[in-house]
Short mmCIF file of C-alpha atoms in Angstrom, two decimals:
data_model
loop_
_atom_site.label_atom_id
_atom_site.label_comp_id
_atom_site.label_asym_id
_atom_site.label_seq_id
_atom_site.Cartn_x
_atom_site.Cartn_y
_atom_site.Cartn_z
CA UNK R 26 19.70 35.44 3.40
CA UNK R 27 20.92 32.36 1.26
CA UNK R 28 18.88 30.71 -1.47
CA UNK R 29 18.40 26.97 -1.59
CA UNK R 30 17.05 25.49 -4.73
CA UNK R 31 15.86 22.01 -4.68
CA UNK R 32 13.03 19.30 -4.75
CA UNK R 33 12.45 20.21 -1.23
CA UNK R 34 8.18 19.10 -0.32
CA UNK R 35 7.54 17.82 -3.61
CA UNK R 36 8.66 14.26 -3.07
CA UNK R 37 6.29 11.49 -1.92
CA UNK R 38 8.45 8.82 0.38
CA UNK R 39 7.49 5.47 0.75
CA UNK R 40 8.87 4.72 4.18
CA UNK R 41 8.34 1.08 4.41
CA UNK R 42 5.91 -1.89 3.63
CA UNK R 43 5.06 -4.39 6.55
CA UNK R 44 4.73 -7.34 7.20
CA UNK R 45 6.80 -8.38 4.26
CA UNK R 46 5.76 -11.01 2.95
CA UNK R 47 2.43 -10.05 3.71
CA UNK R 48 -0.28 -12.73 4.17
CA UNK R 49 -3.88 -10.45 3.86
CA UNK R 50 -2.91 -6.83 4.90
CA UNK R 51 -0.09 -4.81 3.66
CA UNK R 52 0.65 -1.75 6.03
CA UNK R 53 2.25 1.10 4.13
CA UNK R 54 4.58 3.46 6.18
CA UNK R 55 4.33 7.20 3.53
CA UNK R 56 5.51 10.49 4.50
CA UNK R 57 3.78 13.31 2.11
CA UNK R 58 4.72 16.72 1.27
CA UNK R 59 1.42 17.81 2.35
CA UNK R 60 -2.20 17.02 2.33
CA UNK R 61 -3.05 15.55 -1.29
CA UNK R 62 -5.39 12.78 -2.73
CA UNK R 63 -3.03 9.85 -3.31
CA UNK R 64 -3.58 6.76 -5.46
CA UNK R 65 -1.77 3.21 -4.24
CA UNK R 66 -1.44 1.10 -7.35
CA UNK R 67 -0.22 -2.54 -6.81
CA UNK R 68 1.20 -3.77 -9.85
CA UNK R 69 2.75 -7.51 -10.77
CA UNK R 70 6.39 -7.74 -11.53
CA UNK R 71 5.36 -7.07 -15.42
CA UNK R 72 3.59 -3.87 -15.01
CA UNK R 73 0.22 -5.16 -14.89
CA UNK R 74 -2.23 -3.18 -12.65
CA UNK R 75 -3.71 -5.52 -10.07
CA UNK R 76 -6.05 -2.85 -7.96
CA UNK R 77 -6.06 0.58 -6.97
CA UNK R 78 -7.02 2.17 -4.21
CA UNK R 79 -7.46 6.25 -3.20
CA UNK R 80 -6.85 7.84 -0.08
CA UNK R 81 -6.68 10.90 1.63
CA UNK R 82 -3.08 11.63 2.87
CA UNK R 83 -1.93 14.61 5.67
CA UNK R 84 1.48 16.50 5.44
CA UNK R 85 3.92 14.42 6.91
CA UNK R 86 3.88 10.69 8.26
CA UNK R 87 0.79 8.53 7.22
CA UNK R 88 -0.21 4.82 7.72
CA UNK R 89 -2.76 3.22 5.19
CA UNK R 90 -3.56 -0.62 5.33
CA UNK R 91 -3.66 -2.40 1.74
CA UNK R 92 -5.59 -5.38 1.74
CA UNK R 93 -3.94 -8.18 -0.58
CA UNK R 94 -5.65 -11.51 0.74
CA UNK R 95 -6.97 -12.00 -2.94
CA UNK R 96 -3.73 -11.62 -4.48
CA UNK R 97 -2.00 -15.14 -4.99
CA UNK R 98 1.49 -15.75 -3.79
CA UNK R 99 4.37 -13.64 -5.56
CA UNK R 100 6.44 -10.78 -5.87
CA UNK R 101 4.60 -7.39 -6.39
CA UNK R 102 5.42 -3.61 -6.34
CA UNK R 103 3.38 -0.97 -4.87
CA UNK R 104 3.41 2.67 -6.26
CA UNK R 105 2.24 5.71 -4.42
CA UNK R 106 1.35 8.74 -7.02
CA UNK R 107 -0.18 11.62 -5.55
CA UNK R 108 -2.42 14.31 -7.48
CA UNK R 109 -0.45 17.44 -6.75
CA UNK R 110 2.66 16.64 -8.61
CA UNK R 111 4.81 15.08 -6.15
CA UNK R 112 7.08 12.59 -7.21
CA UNK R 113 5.90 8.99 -7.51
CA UNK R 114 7.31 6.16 -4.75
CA UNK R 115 7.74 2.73 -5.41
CA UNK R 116 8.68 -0.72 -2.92
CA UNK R 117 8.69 -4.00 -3.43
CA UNK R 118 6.54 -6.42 -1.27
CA UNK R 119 5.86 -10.69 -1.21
CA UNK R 120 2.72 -12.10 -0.77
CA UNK R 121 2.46 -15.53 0.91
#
C-alpha cells in the first residue's frame, strides 16, 4: 500500500480556447474534477469583469461555447472558478 499526497481532482484545467482570435463565439476546451456548477468570467486585461456566465460541468472533459460578438476588439482573459473548491483556470484569448 503506498500513500500519495497531492492536489490530485481538485484542479480545474482549462484545456484550450478556440478560435483564437475569436470573432463571435469562443469555444472553451475544460476538464473538471467532477460534476460542479462552474462560473466563466471574462475579464479585460485590467481586471475588469466584462460578463459572466454559469454552467453545469461533468467530471472530466467539457466543451462550453462563450459568446463574445459584443465585446470590441482586444486582448481578454477568461477564468473558470468552480463552486466546490477546485482551483481556478485562467487563458488568454483575442477578439477580432
Amino acid at each position: 500500500i503506498a500513500l500519495v499526497k497531492g492536489n490530485f481532482g481538485k484542479e480545474l484545467t482549462l484545456t484550450a480556447v478556440y478560435p483564437n482570435p475569436a470573432t463571435t463565439t469562443l469555444n472553451v476546451l475544460m476538464n473538471a474534477p467532477a460534476f460542479s456548477k462552474t462560473q466563466i468570467v471574462v475579464t479585460d486585461l485590467a481586471g475588469k469583469v466584462l460578463n459572466t456566465y454559469n454552467y453545469q460541468l461533468n467530471a472530466g472533459d467539457n466543451t462550453l461555447s462563450v459568446n463574445v460578438a459584443a465585446l470590441p476588439s482586444g486582448t481578454y482573459l477568461i477564468k473558470a472558478i468552480c463552486d466546490n473548491g477546485c482551483e481556478s483556470a485562467v487563458k488568454k484569448f483575442f477578439k477580432q
